[in-house]
């Protein structure tokens, strides 16, 4: 195919393609967008009318409302066919006399727009608008036709110009090729040929250029080879002079042939004075075999000082001579840094161990007496008859729980800092977990005269996959803070689902915060300001822990607040829906609030008398039969006395004199492998729980003992509740 035919064919194809694209794709697309723009514009007009409509509706000024709507209908008479306004209850208030207005006939250009008039979060009214976009569509068609005609004309002009240019850029190069062929035939190779292309002219020009270039190829190759050799020499010389690593070449006689400036600097010599030096003066001892892995050796400087070196050795043969090349690196600073890093690592590990031991001991020393305080307070609260005494015991119990919360916050924060905090994810009922939090705070809100509202969307699944304990910990902190910092009004918790996330929104009408206070709100040991700590108390750890817990659960916490208005905390967690566990129905059977341990026989090992008193009251109050031992050895004696079948479960204090709980548990596992042992300890760290499980215990309950937690643990590990035997073990 000739070049002229190619150009004509391409022009025709382009013109047809242009028409197809314009009429089949672009025109429908443009009409669609014109329709959407028309709807958006009418919606904006309706939205602009919202403020006047709301104002007239609130004032019940219907005359002004009708006047405003009539004025809009008059302004938009070419587009608006019908406008209806109805209240939220469905009553139409405009037009006042619809039967007096002409009803517009249906048409493909008539669009119905439904607009809601919103005040706050409440729909006050709805506007139904029927608008005709016929004029807009007609204008769009006219613009499209004009544009298509203009572009088609331009395309025809372009094709005419292209054909004219082909005459210039095709026929004329052919003439030059013909003239060049005659010059080459006469021996003149310096001819001006057209630039090669992929058409007939390009093929012909390429053939002529190949014929000319081969004659000059030999000369050009020699020139290029010389240039490359010069560049390679310059590159190698620059590399040796500027490389950061030391480089030494050693001959067969063991003397230095040459060295780069870096090597001279490493050993403290001038570069020109290193040639001829024995290599053993620089690097004592025999060099190893070639290796690509750095080898650590000792080097000697010009002043006689010894320093560490890393060497990579390679060998090569040049003109029959064997040359050894050494790449050197002074690693004095690196060795010093490694030594300092090792010392710092040991110091940090020692500090971490000391901190962990301190926290463990601090927790144990506080929890041990706190167990007695909380236990005796529960006994006094349950058994005292006088209202004043019950009030005093309730104060003691609440103060003890507050102190326990402070200790738990410190331990949680420490575990988070050490990266040892873990999330226990499993199926749990969301509504039950949230209601437990609300029940725990209901009295506190009531004492301050505040309302505590709980709203859970019906769209939420009943069971979710997550860590309910840590979720409750975050919600307790957020709601407790909301109640603490609110004097009037109320606190609310709204739970809703958005996509794959669950949003927990805590709203209060409290004192609020400014931007500076919000910026440091989640910093450990900080509150909004010092006056907040003096007025309301607190350690400043709760929100820091809550933020870290949310992060560990792949969620986040955000806050919006205004001074004097209140605060809004939003917890977002990715909790997916799941099925309830198989054991959930069995767990639901054990929900009685009293005598849950009726008939269960328990062997309890506890060395402190006060703890035995509290444990005995707790277990017997739930209906259990208890035999006490004052140490590990005595627990083994009780077990031998009554036999493995004499007890359903063992409660084992971990820290006891003579024989501790771990050793006693290991021996019990040998005597009665099927008898479950639950550890009781004032150590609350994960390491202690791991030790308990490793020694054979089936569970671990932390002091101060929570009656509900201990009862649940016992029920979880006793296969069935046995009936009371005729001869129960003696309770001592």
XYZ file of C-alpha atoms in Angstrom:
732
model
C 0.000 0.000 0.000
C 1.379 3.397 -0.943
C 1.914 6.158 1.546
C -0.850 8.275 0.060
C -3.390 5.435 0.397
C -2.275 4.836 3.965
C -2.914 8.451 4.872
C -6.330 8.481 3.192
C -7.386 5.236 4.935
C -6.250 6.492 8.345
C -8.134 9.761 7.862
C -11.382 7.977 6.940
C -11.112 5.554 9.876
C -10.446 8.413 12.288
C -13.441 10.371 10.972
C -15.824 7.394 11.299
C -14.494 6.580 14.769
C -14.978 10.188 15.797
C -18.625 10.176 14.701
C -19.299 6.876 16.486
C -17.742 8.079 19.723
C -19.553 11.395 19.668
C -23.037 10.001 18.936
C -22.927 6.658 20.754
C -20.865 7.478 23.847
C -20.280 11.139 24.471
C -23.768 12.459 23.642
C -25.629 10.088 26.077
C -22.989 10.776 28.729
C -23.368 14.545 28.315
C -27.184 14.294 28.492
C -26.956 12.181 31.660
C -24.718 14.722 33.346
C -26.901 17.609 32.216
C -29.889 15.873 33.839
C -27.932 15.263 37.050
C -26.750 18.898 37.122
C -30.344 20.042 36.673
C -31.508 17.870 39.617
C -28.596 19.071 41.779
C -29.377 22.704 40.974
C -33.073 22.343 41.841
C -32.113 20.504 45.064
C -29.805 23.396 45.991
C -32.668 25.842 45.436
C -34.914 23.751 47.709
C -32.148 23.551 50.328
C -31.745 27.324 50.191
C -35.464 27.600 50.983
C -35.076 25.421 54.138
C -34.231 28.240 56.538
C -37.272 30.361 55.518
C -39.532 27.310 55.527
C -38.376 26.242 59.022
C -38.720 29.780 60.322
C -42.284 30.143 58.973
C -43.292 26.683 60.215
C -41.941 27.321 63.706
C -43.696 30.689 63.786
C -46.826 29.113 62.193
C -46.783 32.034 59.772
C -48.448 30.186 56.908
C -49.271 33.337 55.016
C -45.610 34.238 54.750
C -44.843 30.636 53.899
C -47.377 30.586 51.039
C -46.065 33.912 49.795
C -42.482 32.660 49.810
C -43.416 29.460 47.960
C -45.558 31.337 45.426
C -42.655 33.696 44.751
C -40.329 30.743 44.114
C -42.889 29.129 41.785
C -43.126 32.433 39.873
C -39.331 32.730 39.566
C -39.007 29.152 38.346
C -42.172 29.023 36.240
C -40.300 27.785 33.147
C -38.905 24.792 35.042
C -41.189 24.116 38.029
C -44.494 22.480 37.164
C -45.771 21.612 40.632
C -44.591 22.181 44.240
C -46.094 20.423 47.260
C -45.222 20.949 50.934
C -46.380 18.487 53.562
C -45.613 18.200 57.257
C -43.845 15.252 58.855
C -47.217 13.730 59.774
C -48.166 13.642 56.074
C -50.570 16.635 56.068
C -50.174 18.779 52.954
C -50.180 22.500 53.608
C -49.196 23.799 50.163
C -50.782 24.412 47.765
C -53.734 25.415 49.927
C -56.327 24.584 47.264
C -54.809 21.923 45.019
C -58.004 21.407 43.110
C -57.751 24.974 41.770
C -54.332 24.338 40.143
C -53.818 22.696 36.789
C -52.197 19.242 37.197
C -49.169 18.784 34.940
C -49.284 15.920 32.485
C -46.658 13.138 32.680
C -43.663 13.609 30.395
C -40.235 12.041 29.898
C -38.677 15.418 30.729
C -40.569 15.845 34.013
C -38.539 14.948 37.110
C -39.820 14.460 40.670
C -37.549 15.676 43.470
C -38.234 14.671 47.078
C -36.559 17.025 49.587
C -36.693 16.761 53.410
C -36.648 19.882 55.586
C -34.508 18.938 58.598
C -34.139 20.772 61.903
C -31.413 19.209 64.003
C -31.996 15.482 63.636
C -35.789 15.774 63.132
C -37.635 15.969 59.817
C -40.082 18.879 59.977
C -41.538 18.707 56.464
C -41.104 17.328 52.965
C -41.133 19.196 49.651
C -42.235 17.336 46.516
C -41.189 19.162 43.342
C -42.051 18.246 39.766
C -39.702 20.078 37.400
C -39.373 20.006 33.598
C -35.817 19.900 32.243
C -37.015 20.026 28.634
C -35.399 23.430 28.025
C -32.086 22.251 29.511
C -32.133 19.115 27.375
C -32.928 21.129 24.238
C -30.020 23.494 24.947
C -27.735 20.532 25.566
C -28.703 18.940 22.230
C -28.019 22.192 20.394
C -24.600 22.553 22.049
C -23.715 18.954 21.202
C -24.693 19.325 17.547
C -22.722 22.553 17.211
C -19.658 20.998 18.828
C -19.874 17.854 16.653
C -20.196 19.938 13.507
C -17.293 22.172 14.512
C -15.008 19.255 15.326
C -15.983 17.395 12.131
C -15.090 20.450 10.083
C -11.804 20.756 11.935
C -11.075 17.077 11.288
C -11.668 17.484 7.546
C -9.347 20.479 7.469
C -6.710 18.491 9.354
C -6.935 15.658 6.812
C -6.527 18.085 3.907
C -3.499 19.632 5.568
C -2.078 16.151 6.249
C -2.322 15.225 2.579
C -0.617 18.456 1.647
C 2.176 17.755 4.092
C 2.554 14.240 2.695
C 3.454 15.773 -0.617
C 6.209 17.712 1.082
C 7.504 15.065 3.443
C 7.123 11.992 1.237
C 7.768 12.884 -2.392
C 10.598 15.284 -1.664
C 12.558 12.743 0.484
C 12.176 10.243 -2.357
C 13.764 12.719 -4.701
C 16.667 13.223 -2.244
C 17.180 9.463 -2.014
C 17.406 9.249 -5.794
C 19.996 12.022 -5.882
C 21.955 10.436 -3.019
C 22.077 7.107 -4.886
C 23.823 8.818 -7.785
C 26.406 10.481 -5.427
C 27.201 7.183 -3.658
C 27.649 5.519 -7.042
C 30.276 8.205 -7.765
C 32.130 7.502 -4.446
C 30.856 10.390 -2.331
C 29.667 8.881 0.980
C 28.981 12.163 2.752
C 25.442 12.500 1.476
C 22.372 13.973 3.178
C 19.768 11.193 3.445
C 16.226 11.450 4.898
C 15.709 10.215 8.460
C 14.818 6.461 8.367
C 11.185 5.526 9.096
C 8.920 2.468 8.974
C 7.432 3.112 5.551
C 8.798 2.695 2.012
C 11.001 5.794 2.351
C 12.363 4.572 5.677
C 13.269 1.150 4.274
C 15.045 2.716 1.327
C 16.898 5.264 3.482
C 17.991 2.521 5.884
C 19.505 0.503 3.032
C 21.490 3.509 1.850
C 22.679 4.290 5.383
C 23.841 0.710 5.977
C 25.862 0.815 2.800
C 27.475 4.118 3.829
C 28.001 3.238 7.508
C 29.830 -0.030 6.836
C 32.584 1.871 5.044
C 33.152 4.077 8.105
C 32.590 1.331 10.719
C 36.217 0.266 11.179
C 37.485 3.777 11.812
C 34.697 4.632 14.213
C 35.198 1.350 16.129
C 38.872 2.172 16.718
C 38.031 5.642 17.967
C 35.321 4.282 20.298
C 37.620 1.581 21.708
C 40.273 4.133 22.563
C 37.714 6.389 24.230
C 36.301 3.561 26.362
C 39.750 2.441 27.429
C 40.537 5.964 28.582
C 37.248 6.172 30.492
C 37.843 2.802 32.183
C 41.305 3.838 33.282
C 39.991 7.124 34.658
C 37.158 5.337 36.481
C 39.465 2.790 38.105
C 41.866 5.488 39.171
C 39.042 7.576 40.693
C 37.617 4.515 42.428
C 40.908 3.675 44.096
C 41.464 7.269 45.161
C 37.980 7.987 46.504
C 36.624 4.684 47.808
C 35.866 4.779 51.524
C 37.329 1.317 52.159
C 41.055 0.715 52.372
C 42.541 -1.228 49.417
C 46.041 -2.792 49.380
C 47.645 -4.980 46.703
C 50.389 -7.381 47.922
C 52.835 -9.101 45.586
C 54.291 -12.621 45.706
C 57.167 -11.386 47.886
C 54.723 -10.289 50.580
C 55.330 -6.571 50.075
C 52.803 -3.846 49.326
C 52.563 -2.993 45.641
C 50.176 -0.074 46.011
C 47.583 1.310 48.426
C 44.791 3.837 48.125
C 44.497 6.973 50.326
C 41.940 5.299 52.608
C 44.346 2.433 53.411
C 47.164 4.904 54.086
C 44.897 6.825 56.456
C 43.872 3.642 58.305
C 47.495 2.681 59.057
C 48.765 6.238 59.539
C 51.219 6.351 56.586
C 51.636 8.617 53.606
C 50.303 6.955 50.478
C 53.619 7.124 48.603
C 55.514 5.587 51.545
C 53.420 2.403 51.728
C 54.787 0.787 48.568
C 57.421 -1.816 49.450
C 56.366 -2.234 53.100
C 56.115 -5.848 54.293
C 52.441 -6.758 54.627
C 53.203 -8.460 57.975
C 54.224 -5.073 59.422
C 50.684 -3.892 58.791
C 48.763 -7.109 59.450
C 50.736 -9.552 61.662
C 50.340 -13.249 61.027
C 49.564 -15.313 57.979
C 46.723 -14.145 55.753
C 43.832 -16.540 55.254
C 42.556 -18.020 52.032
C 40.374 -15.839 49.767
C 36.882 -15.248 51.158
C 33.923 -13.011 50.369
C 32.956 -12.894 54.061
C 34.791 -10.247 56.152
C 37.396 -11.704 58.520
C 38.305 -9.944 61.757
C 42.069 -9.458 62.310
C 44.448 -7.137 64.162
C 46.159 -4.230 62.381
C 49.249 -2.220 63.428
C 49.454 1.525 62.797
C 52.646 3.449 62.056
C 52.879 4.435 65.739
C 52.724 0.792 66.818
C 49.154 0.873 68.175
C 46.999 -2.200 67.538
C 43.408 -1.898 66.330
C 40.689 -4.242 64.997
C 40.296 -4.717 61.243
C 37.794 -6.387 58.951
C 39.421 -7.819 55.817
C 38.046 -9.285 52.592
C 40.796 -11.096 50.650
C 40.919 -12.000 46.971
C 43.664 -13.253 44.653
C 44.309 -12.712 40.933
C 47.024 -13.341 38.376
C 48.430 -10.499 36.214
C 51.098 -11.261 33.594
C 51.900 -14.522 35.365
C 52.291 -12.865 38.778
C 49.977 -13.717 41.702
C 48.634 -10.633 43.457
C 46.688 -10.569 46.717
C 44.108 -7.772 47.080
C 42.930 -6.746 50.544
C 39.849 -4.636 51.251
C 40.238 -3.158 54.753
C 37.879 -1.520 57.235
C 38.790 -0.046 60.615
C 36.105 -1.297 63.018
C 37.374 0.372 66.187
C 34.332 2.638 66.499
C 31.954 -0.205 65.672
C 33.452 -2.438 68.367
C 33.161 0.392 70.864
C 29.540 0.991 69.847
C 28.729 -2.725 70.108
C 30.303 -2.886 73.564
C 28.327 0.182 74.651
C 25.131 -1.262 73.151
C 25.673 -4.578 74.922
C 26.238 -2.786 78.223
C 23.146 -0.641 77.672
C 21.094 -3.741 76.802
C 22.192 -5.481 79.993
C 21.432 -2.343 82.011
C 17.981 -2.035 80.411
C 17.200 -5.695 81.034
C 18.358 -5.342 84.631
C 16.156 -2.264 85.045
C 13.192 -4.084 83.466
C 13.696 -7.059 85.800
C 13.930 -4.761 88.814
C 10.807 -2.910 87.707
C 8.924 -6.152 87.146
C 9.978 -7.493 90.550
C 9.036 -4.210 92.214
C 5.607 -4.177 90.586
C 5.026 -7.810 91.495
C 6.032 -7.248 95.115
C 4.123 -3.983 95.327
C 1.032 -5.667 93.932
C 1.360 -8.577 96.339
C 1.955 -6.379 99.401
C -1.059 -4.185 98.571
C -3.418 -6.929 97.424
C -2.816 -9.168 100.467
C -4.176 -6.716 103.100
C -6.673 -5.371 100.551
C -8.132 -8.882 100.268
C -8.807 -8.785 104.018
C -10.244 -5.258 103.870
C -12.641 -6.003 101.014
C -13.596 -9.403 102.408
C -14.372 -8.082 105.889
C -16.246 -5.128 104.370
C -18.458 -7.532 102.376
C -19.121 -9.593 105.540
C -19.931 -6.467 107.556
C -22.161 -5.064 104.819
C -24.070 -8.346 104.593
C -24.420 -9.060 108.325
C -24.813 -5.579 109.862
C -28.375 -4.504 110.591
C -27.901 -0.828 111.408
C -28.151 1.490 108.398
C -25.244 3.613 109.627
C -23.017 0.544 109.904
C -24.019 -0.634 106.443
C -23.188 2.817 105.093
C -19.756 2.721 106.724
C -19.004 -0.765 105.392
C -20.175 0.326 101.933
C -17.730 3.259 102.078
C -14.922 0.896 103.078
C -15.800 -1.491 100.234
C -15.926 1.296 97.627
C -12.642 2.810 98.835
C -10.979 -0.592 98.668
C -12.267 -1.155 95.152
C -10.944 2.268 94.159
C -7.498 1.394 95.530
C -7.651 -1.933 93.696
C -8.501 -0.074 90.495
C -5.450 2.169 90.914
C -3.196 -0.881 91.410
C -4.702 -2.611 88.373
C -4.221 0.542 86.244
C -0.547 0.731 87.203
C -0.027 -2.965 86.403
C -1.898 -2.711 83.089
C 0.113 0.341 82.058
C 3.365 -1.396 82.999
C 2.463 -4.475 80.948
C 1.581 -2.270 77.977
C 4.918 -0.461 78.229
C 6.732 -3.824 78.275
C 4.726 -5.112 75.297
C 3.416 -8.062 77.335
C -0.267 -7.134 77.313
C -2.423 -9.585 75.355
C -6.029 -9.548 74.163
C -8.208 -12.609 74.795
C -10.667 -12.693 71.911
C -13.671 -15.047 72.072
C -17.455 -14.981 71.459
C -19.442 -12.872 73.934
C -22.988 -11.416 74.184
C -22.673 -7.689 73.534
C -25.877 -6.550 75.245
C -25.103 -8.465 78.463
C -21.581 -7.003 78.650
C -22.844 -3.447 78.174
C -25.676 -3.872 80.671
C -23.185 -5.096 83.282
C -21.243 -1.860 82.839
C -24.412 0.232 83.110
C -25.551 -1.654 86.237
C -22.161 -1.108 87.876
C -22.432 2.670 87.401
C -26.174 3.175 87.915
C -25.896 3.888 91.653
C -23.034 6.336 91.140
C -25.051 8.283 88.574
C -28.131 8.175 90.762
C -26.240 9.532 93.777
C -25.388 12.630 91.722
C -28.923 12.994 90.354
C -27.812 12.210 86.798
C -29.650 10.197 84.163
C -27.757 7.229 82.680
C -29.201 6.285 79.304
C -28.272 3.157 77.350
C -29.218 2.692 73.673
C -28.218 -0.372 71.613
C -29.237 -0.481 67.941
C -31.393 -3.429 66.989
C -29.192 -4.046 63.942
C -26.319 -5.236 66.141
C -25.815 -9.020 66.301
C -26.336 -10.737 69.645
C -22.888 -12.371 69.756
C -19.605 -10.742 68.718
C -15.980 -11.890 68.564
C -13.721 -9.857 70.882
C -12.391 -9.359 74.403
C -15.420 -8.471 76.574
C -13.319 -7.848 79.710
C -11.181 -5.187 78.014
C -14.227 -3.696 76.277
C -15.919 -3.326 79.666
C -12.716 -1.831 81.095
C -12.720 0.895 78.419
C -16.454 1.617 78.760
C -16.233 1.701 82.572
C -13.446 4.265 82.320
C -15.248 6.454 79.770
C -18.593 6.323 81.609
C -16.974 6.793 85.043
C -15.189 9.899 83.775
C -18.412 11.187 82.239
C -20.259 10.771 85.551
C -17.336 12.206 87.533
C -17.129 15.391 85.461
C -20.893 15.961 85.104
C -22.866 17.821 87.764
C -26.199 18.317 86.006
C -28.047 16.610 83.184
C -27.022 13.102 82.249
C -24.716 10.625 80.584
C -25.593 8.365 77.647
C -24.048 5.373 75.882
C -25.154 4.723 72.298
C -23.938 1.549 70.540
C -24.354 1.298 66.767
C -22.840 -0.553 63.826
C -21.236 1.186 60.842
C -19.883 -1.220 58.231
C -17.624 -3.777 59.894
C -17.067 -1.566 62.978
C -19.052 -1.107 66.186
C -19.239 2.471 67.514
C -19.586 3.073 71.286
C -20.519 6.757 71.820
C -20.354 8.176 75.362
C -22.003 11.626 75.645
C -22.195 13.822 78.747
C -23.323 17.331 79.681
C -20.343 17.962 81.943
C -17.665 20.626 82.259
C -16.124 19.986 78.816
C -12.554 20.658 77.669
C -10.645 23.079 75.458
C -8.252 22.130 72.646
C -5.141 22.310 74.850
C -6.686 19.961 77.403
C -7.779 17.509 74.709
C -4.246 17.475 73.254
C -2.783 15.988 76.457
C -5.861 14.026 77.493
C -4.444 10.593 76.607
C -0.968 11.192 78.076
C -0.119 8.894 81.031
C -0.409 10.421 84.523
C -1.980 13.618 83.124
C -5.433 15.123 83.426
C -6.981 18.195 81.856
C -5.132 20.425 84.353
C -3.950 20.398 87.960
C -7.244 21.806 89.223
C -9.021 18.761 87.769
C -6.833 16.435 89.831
C -7.446 18.446 93.008
C -11.195 18.623 92.460
C -12.017 15.198 91.054
C -8.980 13.016 91.899
C -7.639 10.191 89.741
C -4.253 8.932 88.569
C -4.475 10.089 84.960
C -3.893 6.529 83.693
C -7.428 5.502 82.746
C -7.662 7.156 79.331
C -4.063 6.270 78.433
C -4.822 2.612 79.181
C -8.141 2.797 77.329
C -6.458 4.226 74.232
C -3.808 1.469 74.288
C -6.480 -1.207 74.799
C -8.413 0.112 71.809
C -5.233 0.063 69.736
C -4.460 -3.531 70.792
C -7.987 -4.466 69.648
C -7.293 -2.722 66.272
C -9.609 0.151 67.152
C -9.371 3.801 68.173
C -10.821 6.437 70.504
C -11.681 9.996 69.473
C -13.053 12.911 71.495
C -15.030 16.084 70.776
C -15.633 18.543 73.584
C -16.749 22.093 74.295
C -16.140 23.905 77.561
C -19.360 24.267 79.529
C -21.352 22.088 77.098
C -20.000 18.562 77.495
C -17.850 15.900 75.888
C -18.383 13.104 73.388
C -16.040 10.103 73.359
C -16.289 7.624 70.458
C -14.766 4.141 70.726
C -14.570 2.311 67.368
C -13.748 -1.432 67.391
C -13.792 -4.006 64.547
C -16.006 -6.631 66.229
C -17.338 -9.232 63.808
C -20.538 -11.188 64.315
C -20.180 -14.796 65.461
C -22.147 -17.752 66.814
C -22.487 -18.400 70.562
C -20.153 -21.074 71.979
C -21.508 -24.548 72.628
C -21.130 -24.070 76.381
C -23.186 -20.866 76.554
C -26.438 -22.703 77.366
C -24.765 -24.636 80.175
C -23.287 -21.421 81.564
C -26.718 -19.824 81.500
C -28.030 -22.524 83.850
C -25.742 -21.375 86.678
C -27.128 -17.842 87.065
C -28.698 -18.039 90.523
C -27.387 -15.267 92.721
C -27.229 -17.398 95.900
C -26.030 -20.895 96.857
C -24.364 -21.440 93.474
C -21.823 -23.821 95.037
C -24.328 -25.898 96.939
C -22.968 -29.393 97.653
C -19.482 -28.770 96.198
C -16.675 -30.079 98.435
C -13.597 -27.862 98.464
C -10.147 -28.270 99.988
C -8.658 -24.779 100.580
C -4.968 -24.233 101.421
C -4.303 -20.754 102.917
C -1.627 -19.856 105.495
C -3.109 -16.518 106.709
C -5.927 -16.794 109.231
C -7.722 -13.629 108.099
C -7.792 -14.920 104.516
C -9.193 -18.252 105.728
C -11.972 -16.416 107.566
C -12.916 -14.447 104.460
C -12.678 -17.471 102.166
C -14.763 -19.587 104.537
C -17.499 -16.930 104.690
C -17.542 -16.518 100.918
C -17.689 -20.230 100.079
C -20.153 -21.242 102.788
C -22.383 -18.310 101.848
C -22.578 -19.883 98.374
C -23.362 -23.317 99.852
C -19.976 -25.038 99.520
C -18.447 -27.398 102.115
C -14.870 -26.385 102.909
C -11.930 -28.114 104.564
C -9.002 -25.792 105.306
C -5.267 -26.480 105.394
C -2.725 -23.966 106.701
C 0.033 -24.922 104.263
C 0.987 -27.093 101.321
C 2.015 -30.138 103.359
C -1.141 -29.980 105.435
C -3.189 -29.877 102.216
C -1.510 -33.114 101.113
C -2.307 -34.641 104.515
C -5.981 -33.615 104.198
C -6.113 -35.168 100.758
C -4.590 -38.442 102.007
C -6.993 -38.404 104.962
C -10.179 -37.947 102.902
C -8.967 -39.544 99.683
C -9.028 -38.054 96.155
C -12.785 -38.614 95.911
C -13.414 -36.667 99.113
C -13.146 -33.311 97.312
C -14.444 -31.837 94.069
C -11.848 -29.070 93.816
C -8.770 -27.562 95.542
C -8.185 -23.845 96.155
C -4.417 -23.356 96.549
C -2.714 -20.228 97.873
C 0.519 -19.859 95.913
C 2.816 -18.150 98.427
C 2.991 -20.227 101.630
C 5.903 -21.120 103.971
C 7.606 -24.562 104.041
C 5.826 -25.867 100.927
C 4.430 -23.320 98.479
C 1.370 -23.777 96.305
C 3.322 -24.752 93.174
C 5.049 -27.705 94.818
C 1.848 -28.794 96.586
C -0.027 -28.688 93.251
C 2.594 -30.825 91.506
C 2.255 -33.474 94.233
C -1.562 -33.318 94.120
C -1.435 -33.923 90.362
C 0.444 -37.158 91.078
C -1.943 -38.223 93.850
C -5.200 -37.225 92.108
C -4.691 -36.291 88.432
C -8.402 -35.605 87.857
C -8.788 -33.242 90.846
C -8.795 -29.598 89.589
C -6.619 -27.075 91.446
C -7.273 -23.323 91.248
C -4.483 -20.976 92.338
C -5.104 -18.030 94.671
C -2.404 -15.356 94.650
C -1.868 -11.657 95.207
C 0.545 -11.586 92.233
C -1.396 -10.195 89.280
C 1.211 -10.349 86.513
C 0.918 -12.713 83.545
C 4.168 -14.438 84.544
C 2.560 -15.647 87.775
C -0.462 -16.997 85.919
C 1.853 -18.866 83.537
C 3.728 -20.369 86.521
C 0.441 -21.529 88.046
C -0.679 -23.232 84.842
C 2.781 -24.767 84.354
C 2.698 -26.326 87.836
C -0.604 -28.089 87.038
C -3.274 -25.619 88.157
C -6.319 -25.334 85.913
C -7.028 -21.676 86.667
C -5.743 -18.644 88.530
C -7.771 -16.152 90.641
C -6.145 -12.912 91.761
C -6.525 -11.431 95.229
C -8.433 -9.476 96.425
C -10.896 -12.228 95.629
C -13.993 -11.177 93.730
C -16.800 -13.517 94.858
C -18.347 -13.658 91.401
C -15.019 -14.400 89.710
C -14.121 -17.162 92.179
C -17.593 -18.696 91.970
C -17.488 -18.684 88.172
C -14.026 -20.283 88.168
C -15.155 -23.057 90.529
C -18.279 -23.781 88.501
C -16.256 -23.804 85.281
C -13.950 -26.562 86.542
C -16.341 -28.765 88.526
C -17.839 -31.262 86.081
C -21.192 -31.422 87.877
C -22.630 -30.309 91.181
C -22.676 -33.400 93.390
C -25.267 -34.049 95.997
C -24.190 -33.690 99.633
C -22.776 -37.006 100.911
C -24.028 -38.596 104.091
C -20.699 -37.987 105.829
C -19.232 -34.688 104.652
C -15.620 -33.790 105.520
C -15.267 -31.919 108.754
C -15.072 -28.164 108.225
C -12.271 -26.543 110.179
